[in-house]
CSV table of C-alpha atoms and ligand atoms in Angstrom, one decimal:
chain,number,residue,atom,x,y,z
X,1,UNK,CA,14.4,-143.1,195.2
X,2,UNK,CA,14.5,-145.9,192.3
X,3,UNK,CA,12.4,-148.1,193.4
X,4,UNK,CA,10.6,-148.4,189.8
X,5,UNK,CA,13.8,-147.5,187.6
X,6,UNK,CA,12.8,-148.7,184.0
X,7,UNK,CA,9.4,-149.7,184.3
X,8,UNK,CA,6.8,-148.3,182.0
X,9,UNK,CA,3.3,-147.2,183.5
X,10,UNK,CA,-0.1,-146.1,181.7
X,11,UNK,CA,-2.0,-143.9,184.7
X,12,UNK,CA,-4.9,-143.2,183.3
X,13,UNK,CA,-6.9,-139.8,184.2
X,14,UNK,CA,-3.4,-138.8,184.7
X,15,UNK,CA,-3.9,-134.9,184.2
X,16,UNK,CA,-5.7,-133.9,187.4
X,17,UNK,CA,-6.0,-134.9,191.2
X,18,UNK,CA,-4.9,-138.6,192.4
X,19,UNK,CA,-3.9,-139.7,188.7
X,20,UNK,CA,-1.5,-136.5,188.4
X,21,UNK,CA,0.4,-137.0,191.4
X,22,UNK,CA,0.9,-141.1,191.1
X,23,UNK,CA,2.5,-140.0,187.4
X,24,UNK,CA,4.7,-137.5,189.2
X,25,UNK,CA,5.6,-140.0,192.1
X,26,UNK,CA,6.0,-142.9,189.6
X,27,UNK,CA,8.4,-140.6,187.6
X,28,UNK,CA,10.4,-140.1,190.6
X,29,UNK,CA,11.2,-143.3,191.5
X,30,UNK,CA,12.3,-143.6,187.8
X,31,UNK,CA,9.5,-145.0,185.8
X,32,UNK,CA,8.7,-143.9,182.0
X,33,UNK,CA,5.3,-142.4,182.4
X,34,UNK,CA,2.4,-142.5,179.7
X,35,UNK,CA,-0.1,-139.6,181.0
X,36,UNK,CA,-3.6,-140.0,179.7
X,37,UNK,CA,-6.2,-137.7,179.3
X,38,UNK,CA,-9.7,-137.6,178.2
X,39,UNK,CA,-10.2,-133.6,177.6
X,40,UNK,CA,-7.9,-131.7,179.8
X,41,UNK,CA,-5.2,-131.5,177.9
X,42,UNK,CA,-3.2,-128.0,179.2
X,43,UNK,CA,-3.3,-130.0,182.8
X,44,UNK,CA,-2.1,-132.8,181.3
X,45,UNK,CA,0.5,-131.3,179.7
X,46,UNK,CA,1.3,-129.6,182.9
X,47,UNK,CA,2.1,-133.0,184.8
X,48,UNK,CA,4.4,-133.9,181.5
X,49,UNK,CA,6.7,-130.8,182.1
X,50,UNK,CA,6.7,-131.0,185.8
X,51,UNK,CA,7.8,-134.7,185.4
X,52,UNK,CA,10.4,-133.1,182.7
X,53,UNK,CA,11.5,-130.3,184.7
X,54,UNK,CA,12.7,-133.1,187.5
X,55,UNK,CA,14.4,-135.4,185.3
X,56,UNK,CA,12.1,-138.0,184.7
X,57,UNK,CA,10.1,-139.1,181.8
X,58,UNK,CA,6.7,-139.0,180.5
X,59,UNK,CA,4.4,-138.7,177.4
X,60,UNK,CA,1.1,-137.4,177.2
X,61,UNK,CA,-1.8,-139.8,175.3
X,62,UNK,CA,-5.2,-138.1,174.9
X,63,UNK,CA,-7.6,-141.2,174.9
X,64,UNK,CA,-11.3,-141.9,176.2
X,65,UNK,CA,-10.7,-145.1,178.5
X,66,UNK,CA,-14.6,-146.1,177.7
X,67,UNK,CA,-13.8,-146.1,174.2
X,68,UNK,CA,-12.2,-149.1,172.8
X,69,UNK,CA,-10.4,-147.4,169.7
X,70,UNK,CA,-9.6,-145.2,172.3
X,71,UNK,CA,-7.8,-147.7,174.7
X,72,UNK,CA,-6.2,-149.2,171.4
X,73,UNK,CA,-4.8,-146.1,170.6
X,74,UNK,CA,-3.2,-145.5,174.3
X,75,UNK,CA,-1.6,-148.8,174.5
X,76,UNK,CA,-0.3,-148.5,170.9
X,77,UNK,CA,1.3,-145.3,171.4
X,78,UNK,CA,2.5,-146.6,174.3
X,79,UNK,CA,4.2,-149.7,172.7
X,80,UNK,CA,5.9,-147.2,170.1
X,81,UNK,CA,7.2,-145.0,172.6
X,82,UNK,CA,8.5,-147.4,175.1
X,83,UNK,CA,8.3,-151.0,173.6
X,84,UNK,CA,7.0,-152.4,176.8
X,85,UNK,CA,4.6,-151.7,179.6
X,86,UNK,CA,5.2,-153.0,182.8
X,87,UNK,CA,1.8,-151.1,185.1
X,88,UNK,CA,-1.1,-150.2,184.3
X,89,UNK,CA,-3.2,-147.5,186.9
X,90,UNK,CA,-6.7,-147.6,186.3
X,91,UNK,CA,-7.6,-144.1,187.9
X,92,UNK,CA,-9.8,-142.3,185.5
X,93,UNK,CA,-12.9,-142.1,186.8
X,94,UNK,CA,-15.8,-140.0,187.2
X,95,UNK,CA,-18.2,-139.7,190.7
X,96,UNK,CA,-21.6,-138.5,190.3
X,97,UNK,CA,-24.0,-137.8,193.3
X,98,UNK,CA,-27.6,-138.0,192.6
X,99,UNK,CA,-30.8,-139.1,195.0
X,100,UNK,CA,-32.0,-142.3,193.4
X,101,UNK,CA,-35.5,-140.5,191.8
X,102,UNK,CA,-32.8,-138.3,189.6
X,103,UNK,CA,-30.4,-141.7,188.4
X,104,UNK,CA,-30.9,-142.2,185.1
X,105,UNK,CA,-29.5,-144.6,182.4
X,106,UNK,CA,-27.4,-141.8,181.1
X,107,UNK,CA,-25.4,-141.1,184.4
X,108,UNK,CA,-25.5,-144.8,185.0
X,109,UNK,CA,-24.2,-145.4,181.4
X,110,UNK,CA,-21.4,-142.8,181.8
X,111,UNK,CA,-20.3,-143.7,185.1
X,112,UNK,CA,-20.3,-147.5,184.3
X,113,UNK,CA,-18.5,-147.0,181.0
X,114,UNK,CA,-16.5,-144.9,182.3
X,115,UNK,CA,-15.2,-146.6,186.1
X,116,UNK,CA,-16.2,-150.1,184.7
X,117,UNK,CA,-15.7,-150.8,181.2
X,118,UNK,CA,-12.9,-148.7,180.9
X,119,UNK,CA,-10.8,-150.5,183.5
X,120,UNK,CA,-12.2,-154.1,181.7
X,121,UNK,CA,-10.7,-152.5,178.0
X,122,UNK,CA,-7.8,-151.1,179.5
X,123,UNK,CA,-7.0,-154.6,181.5
X,124,UNK,CA,-7.5,-155.9,178.1
X,125,UNK,CA,-5.2,-153.9,176.0
X,126,UNK,CA,-2.5,-154.7,178.8
X,127,UNK,CA,-2.3,-158.0,179.2
X,128,UNK,CA,-1.6,-158.2,175.5
X,129,UNK,CA,1.1,-156.4,176.4
X,130,UNK,CA,2.3,-157.7,179.4
X,131,UNK,CA,2.7,-160.6,176.8
X,132,UNK,CA,3.6,-163.7,179.0
X,133,UNK,CA,6.4,-161.2,181.1
X,134,UNK,CA,4.0,-160.6,184.1
X,135,UNK,CA,3.0,-157.1,185.1
X,136,UNK,CA,1.3,-155.1,187.4
X,137,UNK,CA,-2.7,-153.6,187.9
X,138,UNK,CA,-3.9,-151.1,190.0
X,139,UNK,CA,-7.4,-149.9,190.4
X,140,UNK,CA,-8.1,-147.0,191.8
X,141,UNK,CA,-11.2,-147.8,193.8
X,142,UNK,CA,-12.9,-145.6,196.7
X,143,UNK,CA,-14.0,-146.0,200.3
X,144,UNK,CA,-17.4,-145.9,198.2
X,145,UNK,CA,-17.4,-149.4,197.8
X,146,UNK,CA,-16.9,-150.6,201.1
X,147,UNK,CA,-18.9,-147.6,202.4
X,148,UNK,CA,-21.9,-146.6,200.0
X,149,UNK,CA,-23.4,-143.3,200.7
X,150,UNK,CA,-26.6,-141.8,200.8
X,151,UNK,CA,-27.1,-140.0,196.8
X,152,UNK,CA,-24.1,-142.1,195.6
X,153,UNK,CA,-25.8,-145.6,195.0
X,154,UNK,CA,-24.9,-146.1,191.4
X,155,UNK,CA,-21.2,-144.7,192.1
X,156,UNK,CA,-20.8,-147.1,194.9
X,157,UNK,CA,-21.7,-150.1,192.6
X,158,UNK,CA,-19.1,-148.7,190.1
X,159,UNK,CA,-16.2,-149.1,192.5
X,160,UNK,CA,-17.8,-152.1,194.4
X,161,UNK,CA,-18.1,-153.7,190.5
X,162,UNK,CA,-13.8,-152.4,190.2
X,163,UNK,CA,-13.1,-154.1,193.2
X,164,UNK,CA,-15.2,-157.5,192.4
X,165,UNK,CA,-12.9,-157.5,189.2
X,166,UNK,CA,-9.7,-157.2,191.0
X,167,UNK,CA,-10.2,-160.1,193.1
X,168,UNK,CA,-11.8,-162.2,190.8
X,169,UNK,CA,-8.4,-161.2,187.9
X,170,UNK,CA,-6.1,-161.7,190.5
X,171,UNK,CA,-7.5,-165.5,191.1
X,172,UNK,CA,-7.6,-165.7,187.0
X,173,UNK,CA,-4.2,-164.1,186.4
X,174,UNK,CA,-1.8,-164.8,189.0
X,175,UNK,CA,-0.8,-168.1,187.4
X,176,UNK,CA,0.7,-165.5,184.4
X,177,UNK,CA,2.7,-163.4,186.7
X,178,UNK,CA,-0.2,-160.4,186.8
X,179,UNK,CA,-0.8,-158.7,190.7
X,180,UNK,CA,-4.0,-156.3,190.6
X,181,UNK,CA,-4.8,-154.7,193.8
X,182,UNK,CA,-7.3,-151.6,194.1
X,183,UNK,CA,-6.5,-148.6,196.6
X,184,UNK,CA,-9.7,-147.1,198.2
X,185,UNK,CA,-9.1,-143.8,198.9
X,186,UNK,CA,-11.1,-142.0,201.5
X,187,UNK,CA,-12.4,-138.5,200.9
X,188,UNK,CA,-9.5,-136.6,199.3
X,189,UNK,CA,-9.0,-133.2,197.7
X,190,UNK,CA,-9.0,-132.9,194.4
X,191,UNK,CA,-9.9,-130.7,190.9
X,192,UNK,CA,-12.6,-132.9,191.3
X,193,UNK,CA,-13.7,-132.9,194.9
X,194,UNK,CA,-13.1,-128.9,194.2
X,195,UNK,CA,-15.4,-128.7,190.7
X,196,UNK,CA,-18.4,-131.0,192.3
X,197,UNK,CA,-18.5,-128.8,195.4
X,198,UNK,CA,-17.4,-130.8,198.0
X,199,UNK,CA,-14.7,-128.8,199.4
X,200,UNK,CA,-15.9,-126.0,201.9
X,201,UNK,CA,-19.1,-127.8,201.7
X,202,UNK,CA,-20.9,-129.2,205.6
X,203,UNK,CA,-20.4,-132.6,203.7
X,204,UNK,CA,-16.4,-132.1,204.2
X,205,UNK,CA,-17.1,-131.2,206.9
X,206,UNK,CA,-18.5,-134.8,208.0
X,207,UNK,CA,-16.2,-136.4,205.8
X,208,UNK,CA,-13.4,-134.6,207.9
X,209,UNK,CA,-15.2,-135.6,211.0
X,210,UNK,CA,-15.7,-138.9,210.4
X,211,UNK,CA,-11.9,-139.4,209.4
X,212,UNK,CA,-9.9,-140.5,212.9
X,213,UNK,CA,-6.4,-138.5,211.6
X,214,UNK,CA,-8.8,-135.4,210.7
X,215,UNK,CA,-8.6,-134.2,207.5
X,216,UNK,CA,-9.2,-134.7,203.9
X,217,UNK,CA,-6.4,-136.8,202.2
X,218,UNK,CA,-4.4,-135.6,200.0
X,219,UNK,CA,-3.2,-137.2,196.1
X,220,UNK,CA,0.2,-137.7,197.2
X,221,UNK,CA,-1.6,-139.6,200.1
X,222,UNK,CA,-2.7,-141.8,197.8
X,223,UNK,CA,0.0,-142.1,195.1
X,224,UNK,CA,2.5,-143.6,197.7
X,225,UNK,CA,0.8,-146.6,198.1
X,226,UNK,CA,0.6,-146.9,194.3
X,227,UNK,CA,4.5,-146.7,194.2
X,228,UNK,CA,4.4,-149.6,197.2
X,229,UNK,CA,2.2,-152.0,195.3
X,230,UNK,CA,3.3,-151.2,192.0
X,231,UNK,CA,7.0,-152.2,193.2
X,232,UNK,CA,8.9,-155.1,194.2
X,233,UNK,CA,8.1,-154.8,198.1
X,234,UNK,CA,4.3,-155.6,197.0
X,235,UNK,CA,5.7,-158.7,195.3
X,236,UNK,CA,3.9,-161.0,197.6
X,237,UNK,CA,0.5,-158.9,197.3
X,238,UNK,CA,-2.7,-159.8,195.1
X,239,UNK,CA,-6.1,-159.7,195.3
X,240,UNK,CA,-5.9,-157.1,198.1
X,241,UNK,CA,-8.8,-153.7,198.4
X,242,UNK,CA,-6.2,-151.8,200.5
X,243,UNK,CA,-7.9,-148.1,202.2
X,244,UNK,CA,-5.9,-145.3,202.1
X,245,UNK,CA,-7.6,-142.9,204.0
X,246,UNK,CA,-6.7,-142.0,207.3
X,247,UNK,CA,-9.6,-144.6,209.1
X,248,UNK,CA,-13.0,-143.1,207.5
X,249,UNK,CA,-15.7,-144.7,208.7
X,250,UNK,CA,-18.2,-143.5,207.4
X,251,UNK,CA,-19.3,-141.2,204.3
C,1,NAP,P1,-10.8,-135.4,189.2
C,1,NAP,O1,-9.7,-134.5,189.9
C,1,NAP,O2,-11.8,-135.1,188.8
C,1,NAP,O3,-9.6,-136.5,188.1
C,1,NAP,C1,-9.7,-137.5,186.9
C,1,NAP,C2,-9.3,-137.7,186.1
C,1,NAP,O4,-9.6,-138.3,185.4
C,1,NAP,C3,-9.1,-136.3,185.2
C,1,NAP,O5,-7.7,-136.8,184.9
C,1,NAP,C4,-10.0,-136.8,183.8
C,1,NAP,O6,-8.9,-136.1,182.4
C,1,NAP,C5,-10.2,-138.2,183.6
C,1,NAP,N1,-11.1,-139.2,183.2
C,1,NAP,C6,-12.4,-138.7,183.4
C,1,NAP,N2,-13.1,-139.5,182.6
C,1,NAP,C7,-11.6,-140.1,181.7
C,1,NAP,C8,-12.1,-141.0,180.4
C,1,NAP,N3,-13.6,-141.5,180.2
C,1,NAP,N4,-10.9,-141.0,179.8
C,1,NAP,C9,-10.3,-140.8,180.1
C,1,NAP,N5,-9.8,-140.1,181.5
C,1,NAP,C10,-10.7,-139.7,182.0
C,1,NAP,O7,-10.3,-137.2,190.4
C,1,NAP,P2,-10.2,-137.5,191.1
C,1,NAP,O8,-11.0,-137.0,192.4
C,1,NAP,O9,-8.4,-137.3,191.6
C,1,NAP,O10,-10.5,-139.2,191.5
C,1,NAP,C11,-9.6,-139.5,190.7
C,1,NAP,C12,-9.9,-141.3,190.7
C,1,NAP,O11,-10.2,-141.7,192.3
C,1,NAP,C13,-11.4,-141.6,190.5
C,1,NAP,O12,-11.6,-143.1,189.8
C,1,NAP,C14,-12.3,-141.5,191.7
C,1,NAP,O13,-13.6,-142.3,191.3
C,1,NAP,C15,-11.2,-142.1,192.8
C,1,NAP,N6,-11.6,-141.7,194.1
C,1,NAP,C16,-11.3,-140.2,194.2
C,1,NAP,C17,-11.9,-140.0,195.9
C,1,NAP,C18,-11.6,-138.4,196.0
C,1,NAP,O14,-12.4,-138.0,196.9
C,1,NAP,N7,-11.3,-137.5,195.3
C,1,NAP,C19,-12.3,-140.5,196.7
C,1,NAP,C20,-12.2,-142.1,196.3
C,1,NAP,C21,-11.8,-142.4,195.2
C,1,NAP,P3,-9.8,-135.5,182.3
C,1,NAP,O15,-10.0,-134.3,183.1
C,1,NAP,O16,-8.9,-134.9,180.7
C,1,NAP,O17,-11.5,-135.7,181.6
């Protein structure tokens, strides 16, 4: 269990859900992990504690990825703690489901600022720390990119934009030995899908009906793919959009 031995990884939005699972799985594979969060300090502390209790190494850094100064601090603190950076996982994201009549400039900017601008800012900062030795970027996109749903116009657009960034940058950064891929989770049970009321709703039933493997995904399902993409097992893979979704064919 040491596919990521001594690698240093930043996981954004790792206080909850998919990000927390990725942080724990990375640490279990030997990575030193930076657990980033925006506001849920207690949850993030629990993730760091769980990693330490299992013999792993992790630090906690608060930073809002949509703010450039916060991103600079996140990478400075990573550098101070570990001296290098090998892996960036852009997981921090928000989803708002709104009929077009209710889409506001505020909801547009909130979702684009975190899901898209935030990822661009972290990638720019990561490239400075990869510093010619290469590196690995994983963008957590969504099945909503490939299969936009009703009321998800803005959210789906953010994830389609993120996938375009993945493909564009794979071409731009391959010569620098930087791999970049998108994971497209299907419907996954997380704190986020609980607080937005998806879990327990008719929408959840429909999602499961449309999933051949017949259940909601769990954060661990996504974390296992992130470990694979971050490891040398995926050394020949870049610029891909990989669905991890139980085969979901519609939202
Ligand atoms: P979640 O349970 O709501 O957790 C979101 C995480 O992102 C939290 O750790 C949160 O930190 C962090 N975050 C939010 N805004 C941030 C910001 N500005 N800066 C830094 N961190 C921030 O979400 P999830 O369901 O695990 O989703 C994680 C990712 O997977 C998202 O990108 C989402 O779009 C994608 N995804 C989810 C599903 C699904 O069904 N769950 C499906 C497809 C794709 P704080 O709590 O500290 O704010």
